[in-house]
């Protein structure tokens, strides 16, 4: 479920022998014949009598299997018991993804697009690193965040994954990804954080936009392929700092949840764990996640720079919700929002991504353009139920 995959021998230069003088060639031939004769006799004797000794090739002695805790091997050894593979099947689709254990009660975090094929009556099988399997049920899922929580019952001895803090992550930090690319469970890859706060959208297969997820993503060059979706992106202390969810695919030129077969080109995207933690807690506690909202409808067809407030909402009502955060801040239809907290936004999708990266109740500072003039407004994000 975050991405997609994918001699004719000739004379060897320098291997041709040069001729020597006749005398030297004759001498070499004589030596070869004599040696061959002696070798034949000795060889026959050794074969009949078992030899005077067997061949034993030099090899390194056994070593301590432990590795430094902050090495890739050390991180993997600690994290693998917390990582699971999910096999999902429904009436019309099936797939493989990854997840990781959140607590000892059996909650497992993964991507929504991993569990989505199960529908309401499908089957989700969780396979642990030990090889043990268990059936899982969906606790809650949200397509806008592309996150889901499933739960296994009757399983003891679970190892919860330690959660890091994605606000602490810096570009260039080493990271390790664990997952089941192409159903190869327990695959470990490594790389660095190659960018932060990368606004991406993924999904859109439904056509009506209901399955589009908006992520202010961590970008990594750790190879991620179909089946890695839902798995952890780990820091040097072995703590999850992200949920691997999508890749930039060479054949499509867009970020995609792993629904096809294109492979990694070193552009992987992970949902920051701070967002993942909040959404997971809401899904576990209430079955649904809340979305922070400004209370405006955007003109998604606007081709200019920034995000333009539409003329009306999708159902024909006002584009600025009456009494909502945007209305209270003085936002009007036709306003173009150009920055959030001083960071430029270049499209409606980017504004949604930046908004979703916050919590309901957070304060945002928006920069607006109206009639050629720039102004700034402050608002407190409202809350809407997830889908």
mmCIF file of N, CA and C in Angstrom, residues 9 80 82 85 90 104 112 137 151 183 185 191-192 203 218 247 254 270 278 332 335 350 353 357:
data_model
loop_
_atom_site.group_PDB
_atom_site.id
_atom_site.type_symbol
_atom_site.label_atom_id
_atom_site.label_comp_id
_atom_site.label_asym_id
_atom_site.label_seq_id
_atom_site.Cartn_x
_atom_site.Cartn_y
_atom_site.Cartn_z
ATOM 1 N N UNK A 9 29.995 -12.456 -24.418
ATOM 2 C CA UNK A 9 31.390 -12.456 -23.968
ATOM 3 C C UNK A 9 32.324 -12.391 -25.157
ATOM 4 N N UNK A 80 12.392 -4.306 14.621
ATOM 5 C CA UNK A 80 11.692 -5.355 13.877
ATOM 6 C C UNK A 80 10.580 -6.052 14.672
ATOM 7 N N UNK A 82 8.493 -4.836 16.514
ATOM 8 C CA UNK A 82 7.326 -3.953 16.589
ATOM 9 C C UNK A 82 6.645 -3.765 15.238
ATOM 10 N N UNK A 85 3.378 -7.078 9.110
ATOM 11 C CA UNK A 85 2.931 -7.063 7.720
ATOM 12 C C UNK A 85 1.434 -7.329 7.693
ATOM 13 N N UNK A 90 -10.480 -8.108 0.130
ATOM 14 C CA UNK A 90 -11.886 -7.750 0.098
ATOM 15 C C UNK A 90 -12.548 -8.391 -1.094
ATOM 16 N N UNK A 104 0.353 -2.248 24.137
ATOM 17 C CA UNK A 104 0.221 -3.666 24.460
ATOM 18 C C UNK A 104 -1.238 -4.124 24.431
ATOM 19 N N UNK A 112 -4.431 4.325 5.699
ATOM 20 C CA UNK A 112 -5.804 4.034 5.301
ATOM 21 C C UNK A 112 -5.838 3.253 3.994
ATOM 22 N N UNK A 137 -9.164 -6.210 13.155
ATOM 23 C CA UNK A 137 -10.344 -5.439 12.772
ATOM 24 C C UNK A 137 -9.985 -3.958 12.775
ATOM 25 N N UNK A 151 -6.792 -3.436 15.178
ATOM 26 C CA UNK A 151 -6.524 -4.052 16.479
ATOM 27 C C UNK A 151 -6.551 -5.562 16.360
ATOM 28 N N UNK A 183 5.818 -7.583 -0.687
ATOM 29 C CA UNK A 183 5.545 -8.684 0.246
ATOM 30 C C UNK A 183 6.817 -9.340 0.784
ATOM 31 N N UNK A 185 8.652 -9.282 3.650
ATOM 32 C CA UNK A 185 8.488 -8.771 5.018
ATOM 33 C C UNK A 185 9.828 -8.565 5.708
ATOM 34 N N UNK A 191 18.666 5.693 4.751
ATOM 35 C CA UNK A 191 18.961 6.895 3.985
ATOM 36 C C UNK A 191 19.002 8.089 4.919
ATOM 37 N N UNK A 192 18.579 9.223 4.416
ATOM 38 C CA UNK A 192 18.548 10.447 5.215
ATOM 39 C C UNK A 192 17.206 11.147 5.023
ATOM 40 N N UNK A 203 -3.411 9.792 -3.801
ATOM 41 C CA UNK A 203 -4.737 9.209 -3.972
ATOM 42 C C UNK A 203 -5.429 9.848 -5.151
ATOM 43 N N UNK A 218 7.588 14.405 5.523
ATOM 44 C CA UNK A 218 9.032 14.226 5.585
ATOM 45 C C UNK A 218 9.447 13.504 4.307
ATOM 46 N N UNK A 247 5.415 7.523 -2.684
ATOM 47 C CA UNK A 247 6.660 7.779 -3.400
ATOM 48 C C UNK A 247 6.363 8.657 -4.616
ATOM 49 N N UNK A 254 4.203 12.047 -10.174
ATOM 50 C CA UNK A 254 3.400 12.535 -9.061
ATOM 51 C C UNK A 254 3.580 11.634 -7.858
ATOM 52 N N UNK A 270 6.859 10.471 4.061
ATOM 53 C CA UNK A 270 6.318 9.905 5.289
ATOM 54 C C UNK A 270 5.476 10.942 6.015
ATOM 55 N N UNK A 278 -1.458 12.095 16.968
ATOM 56 C CA UNK A 278 -2.739 12.747 17.274
ATOM 57 C C UNK A 278 -3.899 12.013 16.619
ATOM 58 N N UNK A 332 -12.777 37.188 2.804
ATOM 59 C CA UNK A 332 -13.895 37.387 1.894
ATOM 60 C C UNK A 332 -13.713 36.560 0.628
ATOM 61 N N UNK A 335 -10.559 36.554 -2.040
ATOM 62 C CA UNK A 335 -9.251 36.778 -1.415
ATOM 63 C C UNK A 335 -8.278 35.676 -1.845
ATOM 64 N N UNK A 350 -1.770 23.225 -1.346
ATOM 65 C CA UNK A 350 -0.750 23.547 -0.347
ATOM 66 C C UNK A 350 -1.364 24.180 0.898
ATOM 67 N N UNK A 353 -2.827 21.378 2.898
ATOM 68 C CA UNK A 353 -1.749 20.624 3.544
ATOM 69 C C UNK A 353 -1.254 21.353 4.790
ATOM 70 N N UNK A 357 -1.730 20.191 8.807
ATOM 71 C CA UNK A 357 -0.557 19.907 9.641
ATOM 72 C C UNK A 357 -0.747 20.414 11.064
#
